[in-house]
Amino acid sequence: MSEKRPILITAGGTGGHVYPGLAVANALRAQGIPVVWMGTRAGLEARVVPAADIPMAWLTISGLRGKGALALLLAPVRLAVAVAQSIGIMLKHKPVVVLGMGGFVSGPGGLVAALMAKPLIIHEQNAVPGLTNKLLSRLSKRVLEGFPGTFPASAKVEATGNPVRQAIASLPRPMERMAEREAEPLHLLVIGGSLGAAALNSIVPKALFLLPQNQRPRVRHQAGTRNLDEAQQNYSKSFVTAEVTAFVEDMAEAYAWADLIICRAGALTVAEVAAAGLAAVFVPYPYAVDDHQTANALYLVENEAALLIQQKDLSPEKLAEVLSGLLKDRTRLVKMGIAARHLAKPTATDQVAAICAAYAGYAFDLGIKEQGDPV
């Protein structure tokens, strides 16, 4: 029997592109389908993909938005170099299918895949498509969405949801988690992202100070390395006890611990919050391209699974008012968690992997998983 040719995944830069791609890669490899990853040495993929024992093919390219006039002038040269590198990678690894997970890293590989008549499949994590995926959608065989309605409806568009790590997708149901700790104070998780969120680091402690002592939750706050000391001082000044850390090593454990989360609304975060079945207060990053974080959050907000506060409206008083209403009502938190879990796509990882495998001509066992995972 001849050796299987690989599926090439191209994704890089941030966790929002890399971790969903990594989930798909692991699903493919678990069923004996080889994977090669095309990315850069500057992005998150340079650390986490080799650590997962996935072969890397290196590309030299960087994003253009917000990089100034010089970057725009050099863009044609850099794109030409990246396209040439992509051709070399395709000739070396001979992938049977290319999966682009969005972001600037996937542009050259997607273009070359189309030029070389290799099936191109793209996956867009955000509710508003990025520039690269907007362009590649015209060249691709299939367009997969994390949120329904991101692209105009057509035969090749499918809302698969966003792939999330299995440890998060398999967490206990909201009612089961909260029933185990009914006698305890509620658990509040604050996640600012890899760099932390200065607004959350500043305002959350002040908001908690405004709550009566008997309403104050137990708090875990991920503040980022840069602002860790400042966040710890903010809690001390507010006389609020909190476990403040730079990073969260085990997000599945953190979601399982929490009854309520305050966080940004990146696509990966929204997908994980839904999969975990967790009530949320979203504070979208105000400078996200095309305000896509607000669009991501609205998917849960409009289905009564979360609340949204724009950063321009965020104040200690406003947040304290919102938290007071939630922390006094465990039943509402459970209902929000159940609503979030109903919106989750627990089979997203396997669906994306199965579509890639089908275009490669490989068998992929979806297993016995129901789309509507009971809550």
mmCIF file of N, CA and C in Angstrom, residues 41-159:
data_model
loop_
_atom_site.group_PDB
_atom_site.id
_atom_site.type_symbol
_atom_site.label_atom_id
_atom_site.label_comp_id
_atom_site.label_asym_id
_atom_site.label_seq_id
_atom_site.Cartn_x
_atom_site.Cartn_y
_atom_site.Cartn_z
ATOM 1 N N ARG A 41 8.012 31.467 11.538
ATOM 2 C CA ARG A 41 8.793 31.306 12.770
ATOM 3 C C ARG A 41 8.450 32.380 13.800
ATOM 4 N N ALA A 42 7.671 33.383 13.404
ATOM 5 C CA ALA A 42 7.367 34.504 14.301
ATOM 6 C C ALA A 42 6.053 34.335 15.049
ATOM 7 N N GLY A 43 5.203 33.430 14.604
ATOM 8 C CA GLY A 43 3.877 33.290 15.204
ATOM 9 C C GLY A 43 3.819 32.208 16.267
ATOM 10 N N LEU A 44 2.661 32.089 16.885
ATOM 11 C CA LEU A 44 2.438 31.084 17.923
ATOM 12 C C LEU A 44 2.689 29.677 17.403
ATOM 13 N N GLU A 45 2.416 29.464 16.117
ATOM 14 C CA GLU A 45 2.574 28.129 15.543
ATOM 15 C C GLU A 45 3.992 27.595 15.663
ATOM 16 N N ALA A 46 4.981 28.499 15.681
ATOM 17 C CA ALA A 46 6.381 28.075 15.768
ATOM 18 C C ALA A 46 6.666 27.332 17.067
ATOM 19 N N ARG A 47 5.851 27.582 18.084
ATOM 20 C CA ARG A 47 6.046 26.912 19.380
ATOM 21 C C ARG A 47 5.120 25.713 19.553
ATOM 22 N N VAL A 48 3.832 25.899 19.267
ATOM 23 C CA VAL A 48 2.877 24.853 19.640
ATOM 24 C C VAL A 48 2.768 23.729 18.614
ATOM 25 N N VAL A 49 3.039 24.007 17.338
ATOM 26 C CA VAL A 49 2.899 22.955 16.326
ATOM 27 C C VAL A 49 4.031 21.932 16.421
ATOM 28 N N PRO A 50 5.306 22.353 16.454
ATOM 29 C CA PRO A 50 6.365 21.353 16.659
ATOM 30 C C PRO A 50 6.202 20.590 17.971
ATOM 31 N N ALA A 51 5.692 21.276 19.008
ATOM 32 C CA ALA A 51 5.478 20.602 20.296
ATOM 33 C C ALA A 51 4.451 19.485 20.179
ATOM 34 N N ALA A 52 3.555 19.593 19.195
ATOM 35 C CA ALA A 52 2.556 18.550 18.948
ATOM 36 C C ALA A 52 3.079 17.486 17.983
ATOM 37 N N ASP A 53 4.361 17.583 17.639
ATOM 38 C CA ASP A 53 5.021 16.607 16.764
ATOM 39 C C ASP A 53 4.432 16.599 15.352
ATOM 40 N N ILE A 54 4.070 17.796 14.877
ATOM 41 C CA ILE A 54 3.571 17.952 13.513
ATOM 42 C C ILE A 54 4.676 18.579 12.670
ATOM 43 N N PRO A 55 5.000 18.002 11.509
ATOM 44 C CA PRO A 55 6.052 18.568 10.655
ATOM 45 C C PRO A 55 5.707 19.992 10.220
ATOM 46 N N MET A 56 6.711 20.877 10.263
ATOM 47 C CA MET A 56 6.523 22.282 9.896
ATOM 48 C C MET A 56 7.188 22.585 8.563
ATOM 49 N N ALA A 57 6.535 23.417 7.777
ATOM 50 C CA ALA A 57 7.117 23.999 6.568
ATOM 51 C C ALA A 57 7.082 25.509 6.760
ATOM 52 N N TRP A 58 8.243 26.137 6.710
ATOM 53 C CA TRP A 58 8.351 27.539 7.122
ATOM 54 C C TRP A 58 8.125 28.502 5.968
ATOM 55 N N LEU A 59 7.417 29.577 6.290
ATOM 56 C CA LEU A 59 7.073 30.621 5.335
ATOM 57 C C LEU A 59 7.548 31.954 5.888
ATOM 58 N N THR A 60 7.946 32.864 4.995
ATOM 59 C CA THR A 60 8.365 34.204 5.417
ATOM 60 C C THR A 60 7.338 35.216 4.932
ATOM 61 N N ILE A 61 6.488 35.656 5.846
ATOM 62 C CA ILE A 61 5.472 36.654 5.492
ATOM 63 C C ILE A 61 4.970 37.289 6.777
ATOM 64 N N SER A 62 4.455 38.504 6.671
ATOM 65 C CA SER A 62 3.864 39.177 7.831
ATOM 66 C C SER A 62 2.639 39.946 7.377
ATOM 67 N N GLY A 63 1.794 40.307 8.336
ATOM 68 C CA GLY A 63 0.569 41.033 8.018
ATOM 69 C C GLY A 63 0.847 42.453 7.575
ATOM 70 N N LEU A 64 -0.149 43.055 6.921
ATOM 71 C CA LEU A 64 0.007 44.409 6.384
ATOM 72 C C LEU A 64 -0.753 45.457 7.180
ATOM 73 N N ARG A 65 -1.880 45.086 7.782
ATOM 74 C CA ARG A 65 -2.720 46.090 8.435
ATOM 75 C C ARG A 65 -1.981 46.729 9.594
ATOM 76 N N GLY A 66 -1.946 48.065 9.570
ATOM 77 C CA GLY A 66 -1.352 48.801 10.676
ATOM 78 C C GLY A 66 0.161 48.809 10.690
ATOM 79 N N LYS A 67 0.796 48.384 9.584
ATOM 80 C CA LYS A 67 2.261 48.301 9.572
ATOM 81 C C LYS A 67 2.931 49.493 8.901
ATOM 82 N N GLY A 68 2.162 50.442 8.360
ATOM 83 C CA GLY A 68 2.744 51.647 7.809
ATOM 84 C C GLY A 68 3.037 51.572 6.323
ATOM 85 N N ALA A 69 3.517 52.711 5.790
ATOM 86 C CA ALA A 69 3.725 52.851 4.346
ATOM 87 C C ALA A 69 4.827 51.943 3.830
ATOM 88 N N LEU A 70 5.916 51.789 4.597
ATOM 89 C CA LEU A 70 7.034 50.964 4.134
ATOM 90 C C LEU A 70 6.595 49.521 3.927
ATOM 91 N N ALA A 71 5.804 49.007 4.857
ATOM 92 C CA ALA A 71 5.323 47.635 4.726
ATOM 93 C C ALA A 71 4.477 47.476 3.467
ATOM 94 N N LEU A 72 3.665 48.489 3.156
ATOM 95 C CA LEU A 72 2.840 48.424 1.948
ATOM 96 C C LEU A 72 3.697 48.445 0.691
ATOM 97 N N LEU A 73 4.766 49.250 0.708
ATOM 98 C CA LEU A 73 5.659 49.316 -0.447
ATOM 99 C C LEU A 73 6.387 47.995 -0.676
ATOM 100 N N LEU A 74 6.748 47.338 0.417
ATOM 101 C CA LEU A 74 7.483 46.078 0.311
ATOM 102 C C LEU A 74 6.570 44.875 0.115
ATOM 103 N N ALA A 75 5.269 45.080 0.265
ATOM 104 C CA ALA A 75 4.323 43.969 0.228
ATOM 105 C C ALA A 75 4.425 43.119 -1.038
ATOM 106 N N PRO A 76 4.497 43.715 -2.246
ATOM 107 C CA PRO A 76 4.571 42.869 -3.445
ATOM 108 C C PRO A 76 5.790 41.956 -3.453
ATOM 109 N N VAL A 77 6.929 42.486 -2.989
ATOM 110 C CA VAL A 77 8.151 41.673 -2.953
ATOM 111 C C VAL A 77 8.002 40.538 -1.946
ATOM 112 N N ARG A 78 7.500 40.876 -0.757
ATOM 113 C CA ARG A 78 7.343 39.856 0.284
ATOM 114 C C ARG A 78 6.324 38.791 -0.118
ATOM 115 N N LEU A 79 5.255 39.226 -0.784
ATOM 116 C CA LEU A 79 4.259 38.262 -1.240
ATOM 117 C C LEU A 79 4.859 37.326 -2.286
ATOM 118 N N ALA A 80 5.668 37.892 -3.201
ATOM 119 C CA ALA A 80 6.307 37.067 -4.227
ATOM 120 C C ALA A 80 7.223 36.021 -3.600
ATOM 121 N N VAL A 81 7.964 36.435 -2.574
ATOM 122 C CA VAL A 81 8.847 35.493 -1.872
ATOM 123 C C VAL A 81 8.023 34.391 -1.215
ATOM 124 N N ALA A 82 6.935 34.779 -0.547
ATOM 125 C CA ALA A 82 6.093 33.797 0.140
ATOM 126 C C ALA A 82 5.425 32.837 -0.845
ATOM 127 N N VAL A 83 5.016 33.349 -2.005
ATOM 128 C CA VAL A 83 4.420 32.489 -3.028
ATOM 129 C C VAL A 83 5.453 31.493 -3.545
ATOM 130 N N ALA A 84 6.682 31.974 -3.784
ATOM 131 C CA ALA A 84 7.749 31.077 -4.237
ATOM 132 C C ALA A 84 8.031 29.998 -3.191
ATOM 133 N N GLN A 85 8.068 30.403 -1.927
ATOM 134 C CA GLN A 85 8.269 29.423 -0.857
ATOM 135 C C GLN A 85 7.123 28.411 -0.823
ATOM 136 N N SER A 86 5.905 28.891 -1.016
ATOM 137 C CA SER A 86 4.738 28.006 -0.996
ATOM 138 C C SER A 86 4.800 26.985 -2.127
ATOM 139 N N ILE A 87 5.237 27.426 -3.295
ATOM 140 C CA ILE A 87 5.388 26.493 -4.419
ATOM 141 C C ILE A 87 6.390 25.403 -4.060
ATOM 142 N N GLY A 88 7.518 25.822 -3.475
ATOM 143 C CA GLY A 88 8.523 24.845 -3.062
ATOM 144 C C GLY A 88 7.982 23.859 -2.040
ATOM 145 N N ILE A 89 7.197 24.356 -1.095
ATOM 146 C CA ILE A 89 6.609 23.492 -0.061
ATOM 147 C C ILE A 89 5.627 22.499 -0.686
ATOM 148 N N MET A 90 4.817 22.978 -1.636
ATOM 149 C CA MET A 90 3.856 22.090 -2.299
ATOM 150 C C MET A 90 4.577 20.997 -3.085
ATOM 151 N N LEU A 91 5.643 21.370 -3.784
ATOM 152 C CA LEU A 91 6.387 20.392 -4.575
ATOM 153 C C LEU A 91 7.085 19.371 -3.686
ATOM 154 N N LYS A 92 7.550 19.815 -2.530
ATOM 155 C CA LYS A 92 8.257 18.908 -1.620
ATOM 156 C C LYS A 92 7.308 17.937 -0.926
ATOM 157 N N HIS A 93 6.214 18.460 -0.382
ATOM 158 C CA HIS A 93 5.337 17.627 0.451
ATOM 159 C C HIS A 93 4.173 17.005 -0.315
ATOM 160 N N LYS A 94 3.869 17.545 -1.505
ATOM 161 C CA LYS A 94 2.811 17.008 -2.358
ATOM 162 C C LYS A 94 1.484 16.790 -1.602
ATOM 163 N N PRO A 95 0.974 17.826 -0.949
ATOM 164 C CA PRO A 95 -0.284 17.645 -0.215
ATOM 165 C C PRO A 95 -1.433 17.349 -1.161
ATOM 166 N N VAL A 96 -2.371 16.565 -0.688
ATOM 167 C CA VAL A 96 -3.517 16.208 -1.508
ATOM 168 C C VAL A 96 -4.652 17.215 -1.328
ATOM 169 N N VAL A 97 -4.664 17.919 -0.189
ATOM 170 C CA VAL A 97 -5.655 18.947 0.116
ATOM 171 C C VAL A 97 -4.959 20.027 0.928
ATOM 172 N N VAL A 98 -5.404 21.282 0.765
ATOM 173 C CA VAL A 98 -4.883 22.391 1.573
ATOM 174 C C VAL A 98 -6.036 22.992 2.368
ATOM 175 N N LEU A 99 -5.829 23.116 3.687
ATOM 176 C CA LEU A 99 -6.811 23.739 4.575
ATOM 177 C C LEU A 99 -6.245 25.056 5.083
ATOM 178 N N GLY A 100 -6.875 26.168 4.705
ATOM 179 C CA GLY A 100 -6.465 27.486 5.175
ATOM 180 C C GLY A 100 -7.355 27.931 6.316
ATOM 181 N N MET A 101 -6.720 28.311 7.437
ATOM 182 C CA MET A 101 -7.481 28.686 8.635
ATOM 183 C C MET A 101 -7.593 30.196 8.802
ATOM 184 N N GLY A 102 -7.296 30.960 7.758
ATOM 185 C CA GLY A 102 -7.439 32.408 7.834
ATOM 186 C C GLY A 102 -6.193 33.089 8.337
ATOM 187 N N GLY A 103 -6.188 34.423 8.236
ATOM 188 C CA GLY A 103 -5.005 35.185 8.607
ATOM 189 C C GLY A 103 -4.037 35.268 7.440
ATOM 190 N N PHE A 104 -3.110 36.225 7.533
ATOM 191 C CA PHE A 104 -2.202 36.482 6.409
ATOM 192 C C PHE A 104 -1.353 35.273 6.046
ATOM 193 N N VAL A 105 -1.056 34.412 7.002
ATOM 194 C CA VAL A 105 -0.191 33.259 6.741
ATOM 195 C C VAL A 105 -0.810 32.323 5.717
ATOM 196 N N SER A 106 -2.132 32.225 5.700
ATOM 197 C CA SER A 106 -2.775 31.262 4.806
ATOM 198 C C SER A 106 -2.945 31.787 3.383
ATOM 199 N N GLY A 107 -2.648 33.059 3.154
ATOM 200 C CA GLY A 107 -2.835 33.630 1.825
ATOM 201 C C GLY A 107 -1.990 33.001 0.729
ATOM 202 N N PRO A 108 -0.655 33.003 0.858
ATOM 203 C CA PRO A 108 0.180 32.440 -0.212
ATOM 204 C C PRO A 108 -0.105 30.967 -0.478
ATOM 205 N N GLY A 109 -0.248 30.175 0.579
ATOM 206 C CA GLY A 109 -0.516 28.752 0.394
ATOM 207 C C GLY A 109 -1.847 28.504 -0.282
ATOM 208 N N GLY A 110 -2.861 29.285 0.085
ATOM 209 C CA GLY A 110 -4.160 29.137 -0.549
ATOM 210 C C GLY A 110 -4.117 29.494 -2.022
ATOM 211 N N LEU A 111 -3.406 30.575 -2.339
ATOM 212 C CA LEU A 111 -3.273 30.993 -3.737
ATOM 213 C C LEU A 111 -2.558 29.935 -4.562
ATOM 214 N N VAL A 112 -1.456 29.422 -4.034
ATOM 215 C CA VAL A 112 -0.681 28.414 -4.764
ATOM 216 C C VAL A 112 -1.473 27.116 -4.900
ATOM 217 N N ALA A 113 -2.220 26.746 -3.871
ATOM 218 C CA ALA A 113 -3.049 25.542 -3.969
ATOM 219 C C ALA A 113 -4.017 25.652 -5.140
ATOM 220 N N ALA A 114 -4.662 26.807 -5.268
ATOM 221 C CA ALA A 114 -5.604 27.002 -6.366
ATOM 222 C C ALA A 114 -4.889 26.971 -7.717
ATOM 223 N N LEU A 115 -3.722 27.610 -7.800
ATOM 224 C CA LEU A 115 -2.972 27.640 -9.055
ATOM 225 C C LEU A 115 -2.494 26.249 -9.464
ATOM 226 N N MET A 116 -2.209 25.403 -8.465
ATOM 227 C CA MET A 116 -1.726 24.047 -8.740
ATOM 228 C C MET A 116 -2.866 23.033 -8.769
ATOM 229 N N ALA A 117 -4.115 23.540 -8.762
ATOM 230 C CA ALA A 117 -5.315 22.697 -8.862
ATOM 231 C C ALA A 117 -5.425 21.700 -7.719
ATOM 232 N N LYS A 118 -4.957 22.098 -6.550
ATOM 233 C CA LYS A 118 -5.149 21.277 -5.354
ATOM 234 C C LYS A 118 -6.420 21.754 -4.643
ATOM 235 N N PRO A 119 -7.244 20.850 -4.161
ATOM 236 C CA PRO A 119 -8.467 21.286 -3.473
ATOM 237 C C PRO A 119 -8.135 22.193 -2.288
ATOM 238 N N LEU A 120 -8.699 23.390 -2.305
ATOM 239 C CA LEU A 120 -8.500 24.355 -1.224
ATOM 240 C C LEU A 120 -9.783 24.453 -0.409
ATOM 241 N N ILE A 121 -9.651 24.264 0.887
ATOM 242 C CA ILE A 121 -10.761 24.417 1.826
ATOM 243 C C ILE A 121 -10.362 25.503 2.811
ATOM 244 N N ILE A 122 -11.250 26.463 3.059
ATOM 245 C CA ILE A 122 -10.929 27.501 4.040
ATOM 246 C C ILE A 122 -11.910 27.435 5.201
ATOM 247 N N HIS A 123 -11.424 27.853 6.352
ATOM 248 C CA HIS A 123 -12.274 27.949 7.542
ATOM 249 C C HIS A 123 -12.111 29.338 8.133
ATOM 250 N N GLU A 124 -13.235 30.036 8.315
ATOM 251 C CA GLU A 124 -13.240 31.376 8.908
ATOM 252 C C GLU A 124 -13.793 31.290 10.323
ATOM 253 N N GLN A 125 -12.985 31.698 11.300
ATOM 254 C CA GLN A 125 -13.397 31.577 12.697
ATOM 255 C C GLN A 125 -14.333 32.697 13.142
ATOM 256 N N ASN A 126 -14.175 33.897 12.593
ATOM 257 C CA ASN A 126 -14.920 35.061 13.070
ATOM 258 C C ASN A 126 -16.248 35.248 12.344
ATOM 259 N N ALA A 127 -17.141 35.998 12.979
ATOM 260 C CA ALA A 127 -18.443 36.279 12.378
ATOM 261 C C ALA A 127 -18.337 37.254 11.212
ATOM 262 N N VAL A 128 -17.237 38.006 11.152
ATOM 263 C CA VAL A 128 -16.940 38.889 10.018
ATOM 264 C C VAL A 128 -15.677 38.348 9.359
ATOM 265 N N PRO A 129 -15.711 37.972 8.082
ATOM 266 C CA PRO A 129 -14.549 37.325 7.472
ATOM 267 C C PRO A 129 -13.360 38.260 7.345
ATOM 268 N N GLY A 130 -12.169 37.697 7.534
ATOM 269 C CA GLY A 130 -10.947 38.453 7.339
ATOM 270 C C GLY A 130 -10.643 38.639 5.864
ATOM 271 N N LEU A 131 -9.727 39.554 5.572
ATOM 272 C CA LEU A 131 -9.401 39.885 4.185
ATOM 273 C C LEU A 131 -8.903 38.669 3.413
ATOM 274 N N THR A 132 -8.003 37.882 4.016
ATOM 275 C CA THR A 132 -7.449 36.724 3.320
ATOM 276 C C THR A 132 -8.538 35.743 2.927
ATOM 277 N N ASN A 133 -9.416 35.428 3.851
ATOM 278 C CA ASN A 133 -10.474 34.463 3.537
ATOM 279 C C ASN A 133 -11.512 35.026 2.573
ATOM 280 N N LYS A 134 -11.742 36.335 2.614
ATOM 281 C CA LYS A 134 -12.631 36.936 1.615
ATOM 282 C C LYS A 134 -12.101 36.662 0.207
ATOM 283 N N LEU A 135 -10.794 36.846 0.042
ATOM 284 C CA LEU A 135 -10.184 36.642 -1.269
ATOM 285 C C LEU A 135 -10.137 35.161 -1.637
ATOM 286 N N LEU A 136 -9.728 34.321 -0.680
ATOM 287 C CA LEU A 136 -9.578 32.897 -0.977
ATOM 288 C C LEU A 136 -10.914 32.191 -1.160
ATOM 289 N N SER A 137 -11.993 32.767 -0.632
ATOM 290 C CA SER A 137 -13.302 32.112 -0.760
ATOM 291 C C SER A 137 -13.695 31.931 -2.224
ATOM 292 N N ARG A 138 -13.192 32.793 -3.088
ATOM 293 C CA ARG A 138 -13.511 32.700 -4.515
ATOM 294 C C ARG A 138 -12.761 31.552 -5.189
ATOM 295 N N LEU A 139 -11.652 31.127 -4.577
ATOM 296 C CA LEU A 139 -10.803 30.099 -5.173
ATOM 297 C C LEU A 139 -11.004 28.730 -4.546
ATOM 298 N N SER A 140 -11.740 28.667 -3.451
ATOM 299 C CA SER A 140 -11.800 27.438 -2.664
ATOM 300 C C SER A 140 -12.931 26.517 -3.112
ATOM 301 N N LYS A 141 -12.739 25.230 -2.830
ATOM 302 C CA LYS A 141 -13.783 24.242 -3.093
ATOM 303 C C LYS A 141 -14.879 24.305 -2.038
ATOM 304 N N ARG A 142 -14.475 24.528 -0.790
ATOM 305 C CA ARG A 142 -15.428 24.623 0.307
ATOM 306 C C ARG A 142 -15.072 25.808 1.191
ATOM 307 N N VAL A 143 -16.107 26.461 1.727
ATOM 308 C CA VAL A 143 -15.953 27.594 2.647
ATOM 309 C C VAL A 143 -16.670 27.214 3.941
ATOM 310 N N LEU A 144 -15.910 27.057 5.004
ATOM 311 C CA LEU A 144 -16.460 26.624 6.288
ATOM 312 C C LEU A 144 -16.487 27.802 7.252
ATOM 313 N N GLU A 145 -17.586 27.932 7.995
ATOM 314 C CA GLU A 145 -17.796 29.088 8.872
ATOM 315 C C GLU A 145 -17.859 28.660 10.334
ATOM 316 N N GLY A 146 -17.274 29.497 11.188
ATOM 317 C CA GLY A 146 -17.445 29.300 12.618
ATOM 318 C C GLY A 146 -18.799 29.788 13.095
ATOM 319 N N PHE A 147 -19.328 30.829 12.437
ATOM 320 C CA PHE A 147 -20.638 31.401 12.767
ATOM 321 C C PHE A 147 -21.514 31.377 11.516
ATOM 322 N N PRO A 148 -22.774 30.993 11.628
ATOM 323 C CA PRO A 148 -23.637 30.964 10.444
ATOM 324 C C PRO A 148 -23.848 32.355 9.869
ATOM 325 N N GLY A 149 -23.847 32.437 8.532
ATOM 326 C CA GLY A 149 -24.113 33.699 7.859
ATOM 327 C C GLY A 149 -22.907 34.580 7.643
ATOM 328 N N THR A 150 -21.717 34.085 7.937
ATOM 329 C CA THR A 150 -20.507 34.891 7.733
ATOM 330 C C THR A 150 -20.298 35.183 6.250
ATOM 331 N N PHE A 151 -20.537 34.181 5.411
ATOM 332 C CA PHE A 151 -20.426 34.338 3.958
ATOM 333 C C PHE A 151 -21.813 34.226 3.330
ATOM 334 N N PRO A 152 -22.006 34.820 2.151
ATOM 335 C CA PRO A 152 -23.277 34.647 1.453
ATOM 336 C C PRO A 152 -23.569 33.166 1.223
ATOM 337 N N ALA A 153 -24.819 32.789 1.361
ATOM 338 C CA ALA A 153 -25.195 31.382 1.216
ATOM 339 C C ALA A 153 -24.869 30.878 -0.186
ATOM 340 N N SER A 154 -24.302 29.695 -0.256
ATOM 341 C CA SER A 154 -24.057 29.021 -1.528
ATOM 342 C C SER A 154 -23.840 27.544 -1.237
ATOM 343 N N ALA A 155 -23.767 26.756 -2.303
ATOM 344 C CA ALA A 155 -23.639 25.307 -2.133
ATOM 345 C C ALA A 155 -22.332 24.922 -1.456
ATOM 346 N N LYS A 156 -21.296 25.774 -1.581
ATOM 347 C CA LYS A 156 -20.000 25.383 -1.014
ATOM 348 C C LYS A 156 -19.770 25.930 0.394
ATOM 349 N N VAL A 157 -20.732 26.701 0.916
ATOM 350 C CA VAL A 157 -20.597 27.288 2.256
ATOM 351 C C VAL A 157 -21.296 26.393 3.277
ATOM 352 N N GLU A 158 -20.622 26.138 4.392
ATOM 353 C CA GLU A 158 -21.203 25.319 5.459
ATOM 354 C C GLU A 158 -20.788 25.874 6.817
ATOM 355 N N ALA A 159 -21.752 26.032 7.708
ATOM 356 C CA ALA A 159 -21.468 26.500 9.068
ATOM 357 C C ALA A 159 -21.138 25.295 9.942
#
